[in-house]
Amino acid sequence: MNNKKRNRFIFRVITLSLLAVATIFTIYTGFAKEKYDVLQVGDDAPDFALVDLDGKEHQLSTYKGQGVFLNFWGSWCAPCKKEMPAMGRQYEVYKNDGVQILAVNIAEPDFKVRAFAGQYGMVFPTLIDQTKSVMQAYNVKPLPTTFLINPEGKIVRIITGEMSESDIKGYMEEIKPD
């Protein structure tokens, strides 16, 4: 009989311990998700600094006065592969009109990003977010996700999913300085 009580006691302790761990985990993940506010149209675009493939640092705040087409992508992302050539063509049209593209890769190895950039003709700054801190600050979930930032540094549109070339052209017109 003593053995039965001891086994029941051990079972109860294990069960309560598992419940406590699950509760603590749930509370922690709830707080961790609240670390960054969800960005909305009209919000100031969070500033960041990342290095491009040539080793040059790009800080978002230095682009004030220009429209910024901030695109988050991955080399494995099929829609990203489709829209990159169109982004490159439109960048060539709008770069002298004060519209810049910053293409932010999400933590892939340098060699993979370079190969992708070469294959898809990425002529605009290509940055790698190694720590995913910029991705987290912008609450990027699906790829591709693009933020249109006006010359005053405000988010004017958030686009998730693939864009056509005509979409890209319209978006660049939307953020082009007056």
mmCIF file of N, CA, C and O in Angstrom, residues 8-47:
data_model
loop_
_atom_site.group_PDB
_atom_site.id
_atom_site.type_symbol
_atom_site.label_atom_id
_atom_site.label_comp_id
_atom_site.label_asym_id
_atom_site.label_seq_id
_atom_site.Cartn_x
_atom_site.Cartn_y
_atom_site.Cartn_z
ATOM 1 N N ARG A 8 1.642 7.340 -6.645
ATOM 2 C CA ARG A 8 0.630 8.366 -6.887
ATOM 3 C C ARG A 8 1.210 9.757 -6.607
ATOM 4 O O ARG A 8 0.976 10.699 -7.357
ATOM 5 N N PHE A 9 1.972 9.860 -5.535
ATOM 6 C CA PHE A 9 2.603 11.135 -5.186
ATOM 7 C C PHE A 9 3.571 11.576 -6.302
ATOM 8 O O PHE A 9 3.564 12.731 -6.739
ATOM 9 N N ILE A 10 4.395 10.658 -6.794
ATOM 10 C CA ILE A 10 5.348 10.969 -7.871
ATOM 11 C C ILE A 10 4.591 11.388 -9.132
ATOM 12 O O ILE A 10 4.958 12.369 -9.790
ATOM 13 N N PHE A 11 3.531 10.673 -9.463
ATOM 14 C CA PHE A 11 2.729 11.010 -10.640
ATOM 15 C C PHE A 11 2.143 12.419 -10.513
ATOM 16 O O PHE A 11 2.168 13.206 -11.460
ATOM 17 N N ARG A 12 1.636 12.747 -9.334
ATOM 18 C CA ARG A 12 1.049 14.076 -9.107
ATOM 19 C C ARG A 12 2.114 15.175 -9.206
ATOM 20 O O ARG A 12 1.865 16.231 -9.776
ATOM 21 N N VAL A 13 3.284 14.932 -8.666
ATOM 22 C CA VAL A 13 4.363 15.920 -8.724
ATOM 23 C C VAL A 13 4.778 16.155 -10.181
ATOM 24 O O VAL A 13 4.958 17.302 -10.619
ATOM 25 N N ILE A 14 4.921 15.100 -10.929
ATOM 26 C CA ILE A 14 5.298 15.228 -12.347
ATOM 27 C C ILE A 14 4.219 15.984 -13.107
ATOM 28 O O ILE A 14 4.506 16.888 -13.890
ATOM 29 N N THR A 15 2.968 15.646 -12.896
ATOM 30 C CA THR A 15 1.854 16.308 -13.574
ATOM 31 C C THR A 15 1.817 17.792 -13.233
ATOM 32 O O THR A 15 1.686 18.645 -14.127
ATOM 33 N N LEU A 16 1.938 18.132 -11.958
ATOM 34 C CA LEU A 16 1.936 19.544 -11.552
ATOM 35 C C LEU A 16 3.142 20.286 -12.112
ATOM 36 O O LEU A 16 3.033 21.450 -12.519
ATOM 37 N N SER A 17 4.289 19.628 -12.168
ATOM 38 C CA SER A 17 5.487 20.257 -12.737
ATOM 39 C C SER A 17 5.287 20.560 -14.214
ATOM 40 O O SER A 17 5.651 21.645 -14.691
ATOM 41 N N LEU A 18 4.730 19.619 -14.946
ATOM 42 C CA LEU A 18 4.462 19.849 -16.362
ATOM 43 C C LEU A 18 3.473 20.990 -16.572
ATOM 44 O O LEU A 18 3.645 21.816 -17.473
ATOM 45 N N LEU A 19 2.439 21.043 -15.742
ATOM 46 C CA LEU A 19 1.476 22.147 -15.828
ATOM 47 C C LEU A 19 2.145 23.487 -15.534
ATOM 48 O O LEU A 19 1.877 24.485 -16.203
ATOM 49 N N ALA A 20 3.016 23.511 -14.541
ATOM 50 C CA ALA A 20 3.719 24.753 -14.205
ATOM 51 C C ALA A 20 4.621 25.198 -15.357
ATOM 52 O O ALA A 20 4.642 26.379 -15.724
ATOM 53 N N VAL A 21 5.343 24.281 -15.953
ATOM 54 C CA VAL A 21 6.221 24.614 -17.080
ATOM 55 C C VAL A 21 5.390 25.117 -18.260
ATOM 56 O O VAL A 21 5.736 26.117 -18.904
ATOM 57 N N ALA A 22 4.286 24.471 -18.553
ATOM 58 C CA ALA A 22 3.426 24.903 -19.656
ATOM 59 C C ALA A 22 2.864 26.299 -19.401
ATOM 60 O O ALA A 22 2.801 27.135 -20.310
ATOM 61 N N THR A 23 2.469 26.580 -18.166
ATOM 62 C CA THR A 23 1.938 27.901 -17.816
ATOM 63 C C THR A 23 3.018 28.971 -17.965
ATOM 64 O O THR A 23 2.773 30.031 -18.557
ATOM 65 N N ILE A 24 4.209 28.700 -17.472
ATOM 66 C CA ILE A 24 5.309 29.660 -17.578
ATOM 67 C C ILE A 24 5.660 29.903 -19.044
ATOM 68 O O ILE A 24 5.848 31.041 -19.469
ATOM 69 N N PHE A 25 5.698 28.845 -19.841
ATOM 70 C CA PHE A 25 5.995 28.984 -21.269
ATOM 71 C C PHE A 25 4.937 29.838 -21.964
ATOM 72 O O PHE A 25 5.258 30.710 -22.763
ATOM 73 N N THR A 26 3.687 29.607 -21.657
ATOM 74 C CA THR A 26 2.596 30.374 -22.266
ATOM 75 C C THR A 26 2.698 31.847 -21.899
ATOM 76 O O THR A 26 2.553 32.731 -22.755
ATOM 77 N N ILE A 27 2.971 32.137 -20.663
ATOM 78 C CA ILE A 27 3.111 33.529 -20.223
ATOM 79 C C ILE A 27 4.316 34.177 -20.899
ATOM 80 O O ILE A 27 4.229 35.294 -21.413
ATOM 81 N N TYR A 28 5.435 33.477 -20.955
ATOM 82 C CA TYR A 28 6.644 34.015 -21.576
ATOM 83 C C TYR A 28 6.427 34.323 -23.049
ATOM 84 O O TYR A 28 6.788 35.394 -23.526
ATOM 85 N N THR A 29 5.843 33.382 -23.797
ATOM 86 C CA THR A 29 5.644 33.622 -25.227
ATOM 87 C C THR A 29 4.661 34.755 -25.460
ATOM 88 O O THR A 29 4.783 35.487 -26.429
ATOM 89 N N GLY A 30 3.703 34.917 -24.573
ATOM 90 C CA GLY A 30 2.777 36.048 -24.680
ATOM 91 C C GLY A 30 3.501 37.371 -24.535
ATOM 92 O O GLY A 30 3.272 38.311 -25.295
ATOM 93 N N PHE A 31 4.411 37.452 -23.583
ATOM 94 C CA PHE A 31 5.188 38.681 -23.407
ATOM 95 C C PHE A 31 6.169 38.885 -24.553
ATOM 96 O O PHE A 31 6.388 40.002 -24.998
ATOM 97 N N ALA A 32 6.780 37.813 -25.035
ATOM 98 C CA ALA A 32 7.749 37.931 -26.125
ATOM 99 C C ALA A 32 7.076 38.438 -27.395
ATOM 100 O O ALA A 32 7.639 39.227 -28.132
ATOM 101 N N LYS A 33 5.850 38.014 -27.655
ATOM 102 C CA LYS A 33 5.141 38.475 -28.842
ATOM 103 C C LYS A 33 4.804 39.954 -28.744
ATOM 104 O O LYS A 33 4.701 40.627 -29.738
ATOM 105 N N GLU A 34 4.637 40.449 -27.552
ATOM 106 C CA GLU A 34 4.285 41.854 -27.364
ATOM 107 C C GLU A 34 5.511 42.763 -27.404
ATOM 108 O O GLU A 34 5.392 43.965 -27.265
ATOM 109 N N LYS A 35 6.689 42.190 -27.611
ATOM 110 C CA LYS A 35 7.921 42.971 -27.620
ATOM 111 C C LYS A 35 7.896 44.055 -28.696
ATOM 112 O O LYS A 35 8.401 45.142 -28.506
ATOM 113 N N TYR A 36 7.307 43.742 -29.840
ATOM 114 C CA TYR A 36 7.231 44.689 -30.934
ATOM 115 C C TYR A 36 5.767 44.961 -31.249
ATOM 116 O O TYR A 36 4.978 44.040 -31.375
ATOM 117 N N ASP A 37 5.437 46.234 -31.386
ATOM 118 C CA ASP A 37 4.082 46.590 -31.780
ATOM 119 C C ASP A 37 3.875 46.224 -33.234
ATOM 120 O O ASP A 37 4.795 46.269 -34.040
ATOM 121 N N VAL A 38 2.646 45.883 -33.558
ATOM 122 C CA VAL A 38 2.318 45.610 -34.953
ATOM 123 C C VAL A 38 2.285 46.944 -35.687
ATOM 124 O O VAL A 38 1.631 47.892 -35.263
ATOM 125 N N LEU A 39 3.037 47.015 -36.770
ATOM 126 C CA LEU A 39 3.103 48.256 -37.541
ATOM 127 C C LEU A 39 1.864 48.409 -38.405
ATOM 128 O O LEU A 39 1.320 47.428 -38.907
ATOM 129 N N GLN A 40 1.455 49.662 -38.568
ATOM 130 C CA GLN A 40 0.284 49.960 -39.380
ATOM 131 C C GLN A 40 0.601 51.136 -40.294
ATOM 132 O O GLN A 40 1.546 51.890 -40.049
ATOM 133 N N VAL A 41 -0.222 51.282 -41.306
ATOM 134 C CA VAL A 41 -0.107 52.431 -42.189
ATOM 135 C C VAL A 41 -0.236 53.693 -41.337
ATOM 136 O O VAL A 41 -1.084 53.777 -40.459
ATOM 137 N N GLY A 42 0.656 54.653 -41.592
ATOM 138 C CA GLY A 42 0.666 55.897 -40.828
ATOM 139 C C GLY A 42 1.710 55.938 -39.726
ATOM 140 O O GLY A 42 2.055 57.001 -39.223
ATOM 141 N N ASP A 43 2.232 54.765 -39.345
ATOM 142 C CA ASP A 43 3.281 54.700 -38.316
ATOM 143 C C ASP A 43 4.614 55.157 -38.897
ATOM 144 O O ASP A 43 4.853 55.048 -40.101
ATOM 145 N N ASP A 44 5.486 55.649 -38.003
ATOM 146 C CA ASP A 44 6.865 55.918 -38.403
ATOM 147 C C ASP A 44 7.543 54.578 -38.678
ATOM 148 O O ASP A 44 7.380 53.624 -37.913
ATOM 149 N N ALA A 45 8.303 54.507 -39.754
ATOM 150 C CA ALA A 45 9.051 53.294 -40.061
ATOM 151 C C ALA A 45 10.204 53.164 -39.067
ATOM 152 O O ALA A 45 10.977 54.109 -38.900
ATOM 153 N N PRO A 46 10.327 52.023 -38.381
ATOM 154 C CA PRO A 46 11.438 51.846 -37.440
ATOM 155 C C PRO A 46 12.783 51.981 -38.148
ATOM 156 O O PRO A 46 12.986 51.411 -39.220
ATOM 157 N N ASP A 47 13.672 52.750 -37.545
ATOM 158 C CA ASP A 47 14.995 52.936 -38.120
ATOM 159 C C ASP A 47 15.832 51.682 -37.899
ATOM 160 O O ASP A 47 15.642 50.948 -36.919
#
